[in-house]
Coordinates of C-alpha atoms in Angstrom, one line a residue:
M1 CA 62.6 -30.1 -119.0
A2 CA 65.1 -31.0 -116.3
T3 CA 64.9 -27.5 -114.8
W4 CA 61.2 -28.0 -114.2
I5 CA 61.7 -31.4 -112.6
V6 CA 64.5 -30.1 -110.2
G7 CA 62.4 -27.0 -109.4
G8 CA 59.4 -29.2 -108.6
V9 CA 61.5 -31.4 -106.3
V10 CA 62.9 -28.3 -104.5
L11 CA 59.4 -26.8 -104.1
L12 CA 58.1 -30.1 -102.7
V13 CA 60.9 -30.4 -100.2
V14 CA 60.3 -26.8 -99.0
C15 CA 56.6 -27.4 -98.7
L16 CA 57.2 -30.5 -96.6
I17 CA 59.6 -28.7 -94.3
I18 CA 57.1 -25.8 -93.8
R19 CA 54.3 -28.3 -93.1
S20 CA 56.5 -30.2 -90.6
M21 CA 57.3 -26.9 -88.8
Y22 CA 53.7 -25.9 -88.8
R23 CA 52.6 -29.2 -87.3
D24 CA 55.3 -29.1 -84.6
R25 CA 54.2 -25.6 -83.7
K26 CA 50.6 -26.6 -83.4
A27 CA 51.6 -29.6 -81.2
G28 CA 53.6 -27.3 -78.9
K29 CA 57.0 -28.7 -79.9
G30 CA 58.4 -25.5 -81.4
C31 CA 59.8 -22.5 -79.6
C32 CA 57.1 -20.5 -77.9
G33 CA 59.3 -17.5 -77.3
D34 CA 59.1 -17.8 -73.5
C35 CA 62.6 -19.0 -72.5
S36 CA 61.6 -19.4 -68.8
K37 CA 59.4 -22.4 -69.8
C38 CA 61.8 -23.9 -72.4
S39 CA 64.5 -26.3 -71.3
S40 CA 66.4 -26.1 -74.7
C41 CA 67.1 -22.3 -74.3
H42 CA 69.3 -22.8 -71.2

């Protein structure tokens, strides 16, 4: 039973991380791949 609970918690954390990355990318906060426009690449 504990294995299912831990697995569920890990899955939830992974889903939240992916959701956060997706929202950041949609908002233009992620890396666009064009380093000439990105101040964090330099």
